[in-house]
Amino acid sequence: MLGVGEWSVLARLTALLAEGSADPADPACAAHLHCPPLAVAVAADLAVSALNPSQDSWDQAPAATALETLLLKELARLVGYDPGLAAGVLTSGGTESNLMGLMLARDRILGAATGRQVEMTGVPDLAPGHAPARAPSHAPAPGHDRAPRPRILASAAAHFSVQRAAALLGLGEDAVLPIPVDRQLRMDTDALAAALDGCARRGELPVAVVATAGTTDTGAVDPLRACAALAAAHGAWLHVDAAYGGGALLSDRLAPLLDGLALADSVSLDWHKLGWQPAAAGVFLVRRSETYASLARRAVYLNPADDEEAGYPSLLGLSLRTTRRADAFKIAVTLRTLGREGLGRLVDACHDLAVAGARTVRDHPRLDLHAEPVLTAFLFRYLPSNAANAANAANAANAADETEADAINASLRRRLLREGRAVVGRTELPGEGPGRVRLKLTLLNPHTTPAQVDRLLHAVVAAGRAEEDARR
């Protein structure tokens, strides 16, 4: 038990942490994919912390090993996979899951193209530019020891972790080809088809297509079926980053947005976003367990073969990590407590909030809505007087006005932070030049009311006017 002094230290430091925290349960804290965790999930997480099982061997976590295995079967079924054929693991989040998906893509697709076990021998030397077009089978051309240049194709709005993964995997960030997006920030599949054809003409190897189901800024969902068809036609792995949008699977209303998800070779899900779990609660799944082969790992002190043959299974070969918390437990407790239907109501409540907030923006003369919300987030900006007058007169704002609008939107967000009034997101639209700065509301608190969102948006307007006054 803690002594009096220890309780005092804990209380003092907890108070300091709370005082200096951004509270995701506060209706004015709406910048990021940062959810207020459910009380039952927090309690489950505390139980895991107290028991401290580690998932790198069966004998450190017998019950947790069995529970994670069962949970992953249920999540595979939710995605649309055959749970008897799929495999997966709990991860620290979308960044780790995306790295795993692209690692397996590299090992399988580049390995087949070069006839090498890439995870053992490393990425082979690349062929010079304008190498001969590869055969559809991905077989290496006779007499060529060098590999075709690997490519990863992802939308211009894909998560930055795709480039980071390419670098970590030895492919280089330049291996990622950004595909143009539409106004909603969905991947343009005609542009994807053209990029894949370009790879074939240049003798490059499309290792993976990364489709996004729920972009960070707008919640946009790429056309998954079209992406799957194009990836299959070019022999590429399809990875779907559904870290945000995967929560739509819980909602009867929004689940159709993810039509085609089951065609992906691998999927990322984050339950610490639209799942209301304490971080971390990431999930990585593959459609076919045999594609996991390159991650298999035998450590004689953790998962000796004779133990596994005797019925003591290990999850070591499913993860990039060794020591690993039993993060499946809190998800399992939440699903058992609320069920898909209960969680779906929370998703729908947040979607309703986003729709209501977008309506307020659309109706306000000093606010400009970028696009209607798809999930629970939307982009908008404050219109300074010059830009608002131009918009009301149906005239295009000039570059100077757009530059001023960018500066005021960036500074009004900092004003709200400085004054302790709100945490509002800030991003930039793809492209070049001024006029791309946007503010963002990401609404993940199902107990927030439309009136509170309305007040937050009016606080944005007040901060914008204050910034304009300060510049005069």
XYZ file of C-alpha atoms in Angstrom:
472
model
C 0.000 0.000 0.000
C 1.028 3.591 -0.590
C 2.203 5.552 2.420
C 1.051 9.076 3.252
C 4.036 10.625 1.490
C 3.505 8.533 -1.617
C -0.172 9.474 -1.776
C 0.853 13.128 -1.461
C 3.272 12.868 -4.379
C 0.712 11.047 -6.498
C -2.004 13.590 -5.711
C 0.273 16.563 -6.382
C 1.639 15.287 -9.693
C -1.794 14.102 -10.843
C -3.167 17.575 -10.141
C -0.339 19.101 -12.176
C -0.963 16.699 -15.062
C -4.694 17.400 -15.021
C -4.174 21.155 -14.796
C -1.930 21.105 -17.850
C -3.908 18.645 -19.956
C -6.182 19.179 -22.915
C -9.337 17.389 -21.777
C -10.914 15.498 -24.711
C -14.187 15.357 -22.768
C -14.483 19.163 -22.875
C -16.782 20.249 -25.741
C -14.294 23.010 -26.608
C -11.482 20.457 -27.106
C -12.144 19.368 -30.679
C -8.905 19.552 -32.637
C -7.698 16.001 -33.083
C -8.641 12.347 -33.270
C -8.329 12.359 -29.493
C -11.348 10.765 -27.848
C -12.685 10.903 -24.278
C -12.274 7.263 -23.215
C -15.204 5.312 -21.852
C -15.132 4.785 -18.092
C -15.419 1.007 -18.506
C -12.423 1.033 -20.870
C -10.383 3.114 -18.421
C -11.211 0.652 -15.646
C -10.241 -2.280 -17.857
C -6.980 -0.533 -18.729
C -6.255 -0.033 -15.040
C -6.776 -3.747 -14.410
C -4.241 -4.541 -17.141
C -1.768 -2.088 -15.618
C -2.118 -3.753 -12.223
C -1.779 -7.318 -13.539
C 0.894 -6.308 -16.092
C 0.696 -9.261 -18.511
C 3.188 -9.183 -21.387
C 2.102 -10.698 -24.666
C 5.500 -11.840 -25.916
C 5.063 -15.348 -24.466
C 2.191 -17.551 -23.373
C 3.564 -18.092 -19.887
C 3.489 -14.327 -19.172
C -0.090 -13.856 -20.375
C -2.100 -17.087 -20.709
C -5.564 -15.535 -20.504
C -4.595 -12.382 -22.417
C -3.128 -14.490 -25.242
C -6.387 -16.414 -25.631
C -8.488 -13.259 -25.332
C -6.532 -11.348 -28.003
C -6.823 -14.298 -30.381
C -10.600 -14.448 -29.916
C -11.007 -10.669 -30.186
C -9.068 -10.542 -33.457
C -11.369 -13.171 -34.945
C -14.356 -10.964 -34.096
C -12.691 -7.877 -35.552
C -11.753 -9.806 -38.698
C -15.420 -10.735 -39.069
C -16.409 -7.080 -38.577
C -14.060 -6.048 -41.409
C -15.518 -8.739 -43.655
C -12.635 -11.219 -43.535
C -13.032 -14.934 -42.983
C -11.922 -15.220 -39.337
C -10.628 -18.724 -39.982
C -8.208 -17.448 -42.622
C -7.296 -13.992 -41.305
C -4.623 -13.038 -38.789
C -3.674 -9.936 -36.864
C -2.338 -8.282 -33.762
C -2.930 -5.340 -31.433
C -0.633 -2.407 -32.224
C 0.268 0.995 -30.845
C -1.823 2.643 -33.564
C -2.101 3.428 -37.249
C 1.566 4.302 -37.699
C 2.707 0.850 -36.541
C -0.123 -0.872 -38.414
C 0.696 0.955 -41.650
C 4.361 0.021 -41.248
C 3.387 -3.638 -40.829
C 1.119 -3.613 -43.864
C 3.796 -2.078 -46.066
C 6.475 -4.386 -44.647
C 4.445 -7.446 -45.612
C 3.746 -5.883 -49.023
C 7.463 -5.289 -49.564
C 8.409 -8.795 -48.513
C 5.737 -10.507 -50.583
C 5.594 -8.404 -53.766
C 9.235 -7.338 -54.057
C 10.304 -10.805 -52.932
C 8.262 -12.441 -55.691
C 9.594 -9.995 -58.295
C 13.237 -10.601 -57.388
C 13.148 -14.204 -56.253
C 14.677 -13.137 -52.921
C 13.649 -13.396 -49.301
C 13.769 -9.641 -48.815
C 13.324 -9.727 -45.040
C 16.536 -11.779 -44.861
C 18.739 -10.341 -47.618
C 17.482 -6.759 -47.652
C 16.186 -4.573 -50.451
C 18.165 -5.430 -53.601
C 19.941 -2.852 -55.741
C 17.532 -1.011 -57.968
C 17.649 -1.218 -61.720
C 18.676 1.944 -63.579
C 15.885 4.273 -64.647
C 13.777 3.250 -67.622
C 14.324 -0.454 -66.953
C 12.430 -2.867 -69.220
C 8.808 -3.392 -68.307
C 8.377 -6.300 -65.934
C 6.397 -9.393 -66.733
C 2.917 -9.637 -65.169
C 4.178 -12.490 -62.968
C 6.669 -10.089 -61.364
C 9.439 -12.542 -62.291
C 12.859 -10.918 -62.625
C 14.004 -10.439 -66.219
C 16.674 -12.963 -67.286
C 20.171 -11.610 -66.853
C 19.092 -8.722 -64.641
C 20.362 -8.869 -61.063
C 18.930 -5.514 -60.131
C 15.346 -5.125 -58.992
C 12.763 -2.837 -60.552
C 12.230 0.305 -58.529
C 9.547 -0.344 -55.886
C 6.647 2.102 -55.695
C 3.947 2.742 -53.114
C 0.905 4.638 -54.351
C -1.127 6.637 -51.840
C -3.367 9.673 -52.057
C -2.029 13.160 -51.487
C -4.177 13.162 -48.322
C -2.828 9.862 -46.953
C -1.265 9.809 -43.495
C 2.370 10.891 -43.293
C 3.236 7.523 -41.755
C 3.160 6.027 -45.262
C 6.273 8.017 -46.207
C 7.868 7.243 -42.854
C 7.256 3.524 -43.364
C 8.792 3.653 -46.834
C 11.917 5.196 -45.330
C 12.130 2.642 -42.518
C 11.681 -0.233 -44.982
C 14.650 0.876 -47.065
C 12.532 1.959 -50.024
C 12.963 5.681 -49.390
C 10.258 8.312 -49.025
C 10.624 9.064 -52.745
C 9.204 5.612 -53.467
C 5.776 6.959 -52.496
C 3.828 8.399 -55.424
C 1.150 10.861 -54.218
C -2.098 10.472 -56.154
C -4.288 13.569 -56.637
C -7.495 13.923 -54.632
C -10.870 15.545 -55.204
C -12.298 18.388 -53.117
C -13.437 15.942 -50.435
C -9.819 14.638 -50.344
C -10.729 11.247 -51.819
C -8.228 9.561 -54.090
C -8.849 10.138 -57.814
C -8.982 6.584 -59.170
C -8.429 7.728 -62.772
C -5.196 9.315 -61.580
C -4.353 6.103 -59.696
C -4.891 4.063 -62.860
C -2.672 6.446 -64.829
C 0.057 6.265 -62.163
C -0.017 2.464 -62.178
C 0.202 2.439 -65.972
C 3.128 4.835 -65.690
C 4.890 2.419 -63.351
C 4.480 -0.352 -65.927
C 5.863 1.829 -68.750
C 8.907 2.782 -66.683
C 9.568 -0.769 -65.517
C 8.771 0.105 -61.902
C 7.155 -2.265 -59.430
C 3.966 -1.141 -57.666
C 4.486 -2.864 -54.332
C 1.391 -1.452 -52.645
C -1.609 0.776 -53.088
C -2.547 2.479 -49.817
C -6.192 3.512 -49.688
C -7.450 5.649 -46.828
C -10.781 5.019 -45.115
C -11.137 8.205 -43.099
C -8.531 10.872 -43.823
C -7.348 12.762 -40.777
C -8.669 16.122 -41.955
C -12.018 15.414 -43.604
C -12.782 11.771 -42.862
C -12.802 11.091 -46.603
C -12.990 7.462 -47.709
C -11.193 6.502 -50.902
C -13.181 4.394 -53.432
C -12.121 1.076 -51.942
C -13.547 -1.268 -54.567
C -11.964 0.660 -57.413
C -8.633 0.777 -55.561
C -8.820 -2.976 -54.955
C -9.510 -3.696 -58.629
C -6.615 -1.527 -59.798
C -4.203 -2.989 -57.237
C -5.149 -6.527 -58.251
C -4.798 -5.754 -61.966
C -1.212 -4.575 -61.383
C -0.245 -7.263 -58.885
C 0.069 -4.790 -55.995
C -0.803 -5.306 -52.348
C -3.784 -3.270 -51.126
C -3.450 -1.816 -47.648
C -6.366 0.193 -46.251
C -5.614 2.702 -43.518
C -8.936 2.682 -41.664
C -7.485 3.979 -38.404
C -10.200 6.654 -38.273
C -12.892 5.415 -40.629
C -12.889 1.877 -39.281
C -15.199 3.143 -36.552
C -17.884 3.483 -39.219
C -18.150 -0.318 -39.199
C -19.940 0.039 -35.857
C -22.707 2.170 -37.387
C -25.452 0.823 -39.645
C -25.720 4.322 -41.084
C -22.044 4.781 -41.937
C -20.798 1.220 -42.524
C -21.697 1.332 -46.270
C -18.978 3.978 -46.691
C -16.440 1.166 -46.254
C -17.833 -1.057 -48.995
C -14.899 -3.025 -50.424
C -12.829 -3.053 -47.237
C -12.893 -6.854 -47.182
C -10.936 -6.887 -50.460
C -7.869 -5.366 -48.803
C -4.824 -7.523 -48.157
C -4.313 -5.681 -44.858
C -6.184 -3.166 -42.732
C -5.343 -0.692 -39.946
C -7.943 0.092 -37.265
C -7.626 2.412 -34.253
C -10.023 1.890 -31.369
C -8.581 4.916 -29.570
C -10.351 7.102 -32.123
C -13.953 6.098 -32.935
C -13.839 3.346 -30.338
C -13.405 5.472 -27.204
C -10.471 3.518 -25.773
C -7.498 4.880 -23.832
C -4.478 4.980 -26.118
C -3.117 2.768 -27.402
C -5.659 0.491 -29.039
C -4.541 -0.098 -32.615
C -5.360 -3.212 -34.627
C -3.624 -4.693 -37.663
C -5.319 -7.400 -39.729
C -4.406 -9.412 -42.834
C -6.940 -11.219 -44.983
C -4.796 -14.363 -45.364
C -2.619 -15.561 -42.506
C 0.023 -17.034 -44.827
C 0.963 -13.507 -45.940
C 2.265 -12.984 -42.404
C 5.123 -15.458 -42.985
C 7.972 -12.942 -43.148
C 7.235 -11.710 -39.612
C 7.495 -15.184 -38.068
C 10.079 -15.242 -35.293
C 11.406 -17.975 -33.042
C 13.083 -17.035 -29.759
C 13.901 -20.161 -27.792
C 13.333 -18.484 -24.431
C 9.881 -17.167 -25.441
C 8.238 -19.480 -27.986
C 10.171 -22.743 -28.402
C 8.692 -24.959 -31.076
C 7.997 -27.843 -28.724
C 5.930 -25.562 -26.459
C 3.763 -24.501 -29.376
C 3.402 -28.100 -30.531
C 2.285 -28.972 -26.995
C -0.505 -26.359 -27.110
C 1.114 -23.239 -25.656
C 0.622 -20.705 -28.471
C 2.673 -17.531 -28.825
C 1.803 -14.199 -30.436
C 5.460 -13.188 -30.766
C 5.586 -13.745 -34.532
C 2.589 -11.509 -35.138
C 4.015 -8.261 -33.781
C 6.955 -5.943 -34.400
C 7.230 -5.578 -30.624
C 8.399 -7.999 -27.960
C 7.088 -6.685 -24.634
C 3.487 -5.714 -25.316
C 0.547 -4.703 -23.127
C -2.710 -6.653 -23.167
C -4.534 -3.845 -24.985
C -7.115 -6.291 -26.331
C -8.661 -6.550 -22.875
C -10.189 -3.066 -22.753
C -11.621 -3.472 -26.272
C -13.117 -6.829 -25.337
C -14.655 -5.392 -22.164
C -16.109 -2.478 -24.141
C -17.603 -4.731 -26.807
C -19.075 -7.049 -24.204
C -20.538 -4.068 -22.297
C -21.937 -1.928 -25.134
C -21.962 -4.263 -28.128
C -21.747 -3.076 -31.715
C -25.175 -1.474 -31.431
C -24.247 0.597 -28.381
C -20.979 1.763 -29.902
C -22.782 2.469 -33.152
C -25.079 4.891 -31.344
C -22.002 6.788 -30.135
C -20.620 6.948 -33.674
C -23.943 8.225 -34.999
C -24.151 10.847 -32.246
C -20.746 12.226 -33.234
C -21.709 12.194 -36.907
C -24.871 14.133 -36.056
C -22.752 16.702 -34.223
C -20.521 17.164 -37.263
C -23.537 17.628 -39.525
C -25.002 20.216 -37.134
C -21.673 22.036 -36.850
C -21.250 22.139 -40.616
C -24.743 23.644 -40.888
C -23.743 26.430 -38.485
C -20.634 27.145 -40.547
C -22.588 27.147 -43.784
C -25.107 29.624 -42.396
C -22.603 32.049 -40.859
C -21.439 34.913 -43.128
C -17.942 34.950 -41.626
C -17.304 31.222 -41.856
C -16.516 29.170 -44.963
C -17.195 25.393 -45.035
C -14.774 23.337 -47.112
C -16.992 20.258 -47.563
C -19.806 18.411 -45.867
C -18.662 15.997 -43.132
C -18.288 12.333 -44.028
C -17.614 10.996 -40.531
C -17.219 13.283 -37.519
C -14.823 16.005 -38.715
C -15.014 18.970 -41.046
C -12.789 21.763 -42.323
C -13.694 25.432 -42.407
C -12.117 28.842 -42.094
C -12.845 32.262 -40.722
C -13.351 34.878 -43.436
C -11.708 38.224 -42.618
C -13.725 41.250 -43.679
C -11.996 41.626 -47.064
C -12.455 37.981 -47.966
C -16.031 37.961 -46.651
C -16.902 41.011 -48.750
C -15.383 39.373 -51.829
C -17.326 36.167 -51.153
C -20.598 38.068 -50.659
C -20.005 39.933 -53.917
C -19.215 36.649 -55.693
C -15.722 37.932 -56.464
C -12.585 35.847 -56.130
C -10.386 36.976 -53.298
C -6.938 38.083 -54.445
C -3.651 36.572 -53.290
C -3.117 39.277 -50.667
C -6.552 38.606 -49.170
C -5.877 34.867 -49.128
C -2.507 35.391 -47.458
C -4.186 37.531 -44.802
C -6.911 34.909 -44.340
C -4.270 32.221 -43.803
C -2.440 34.334 -41.219
C -5.593 35.268 -39.308
C -6.899 31.699 -39.191
C -3.544 30.457 -37.904
C -3.312 33.201 -35.290
C -6.922 32.994 -34.087
C -6.353 29.337 -33.266
C -3.338 30.294 -31.161
C -5.386 33.034 -29.494
C -7.976 30.457 -28.436
C -5.186 28.279 -27.046
C -3.444 31.164 -25.295
C -6.656 32.296 -23.647
C -7.562 28.756 -22.626
C -10.891 28.947 -24.445
C -10.705 26.169 -27.039
C -8.536 23.627 -28.830
C -9.332 23.847 -32.540
C -7.438 21.996 -35.266
C -5.433 23.615 -38.046
C -4.341 22.109 -41.361
C -3.681 23.024 -44.987
C -5.357 21.838 -48.152
C -3.196 20.060 -50.753
C -1.705 22.301 -53.412
C 0.402 25.426 -53.656
C 0.007 29.098 -52.874
C -2.002 31.066 -50.304
C -5.573 30.399 -49.231
C -5.067 26.790 -48.101
C -5.075 27.142 -44.308
C -8.175 25.631 -42.741
C -9.460 25.126 -39.215
C -10.829 21.775 -38.182
C -13.332 20.392 -35.720
C -13.004 16.699 -34.922
C -16.031 15.739 -32.861
C -15.477 12.555 -30.858
C -17.467 13.328 -27.697
C -20.947 11.819 -28.128
C -22.177 13.746 -25.064
C -21.407 17.149 -26.579
C -24.547 18.996 -27.710
C -25.154 20.885 -30.963
C -25.528 24.063 -28.879
C -22.025 23.580 -27.477
C -20.592 23.114 -30.973
C -22.443 26.269 -32.027
C -20.865 28.194 -29.134
C -17.426 26.894 -30.086
C -17.844 28.124 -33.651
C -18.975 31.538 -32.451
C -15.884 31.641 -30.233
C -13.838 31.084 -33.399
C -15.554 34.044 -35.046
C -14.948 36.244 -31.995
C -11.257 35.276 -31.982
C -11.026 36.032 -35.694
C -12.495 39.489 -35.223
C -10.110 40.126 -32.335
C -7.180 39.180 -34.567
C -8.403 41.548 -37.268
C -8.729 44.365 -34.724
C -5.199 43.692 -33.466
C -3.831 44.108 -36.997
C -5.448 47.489 -37.613
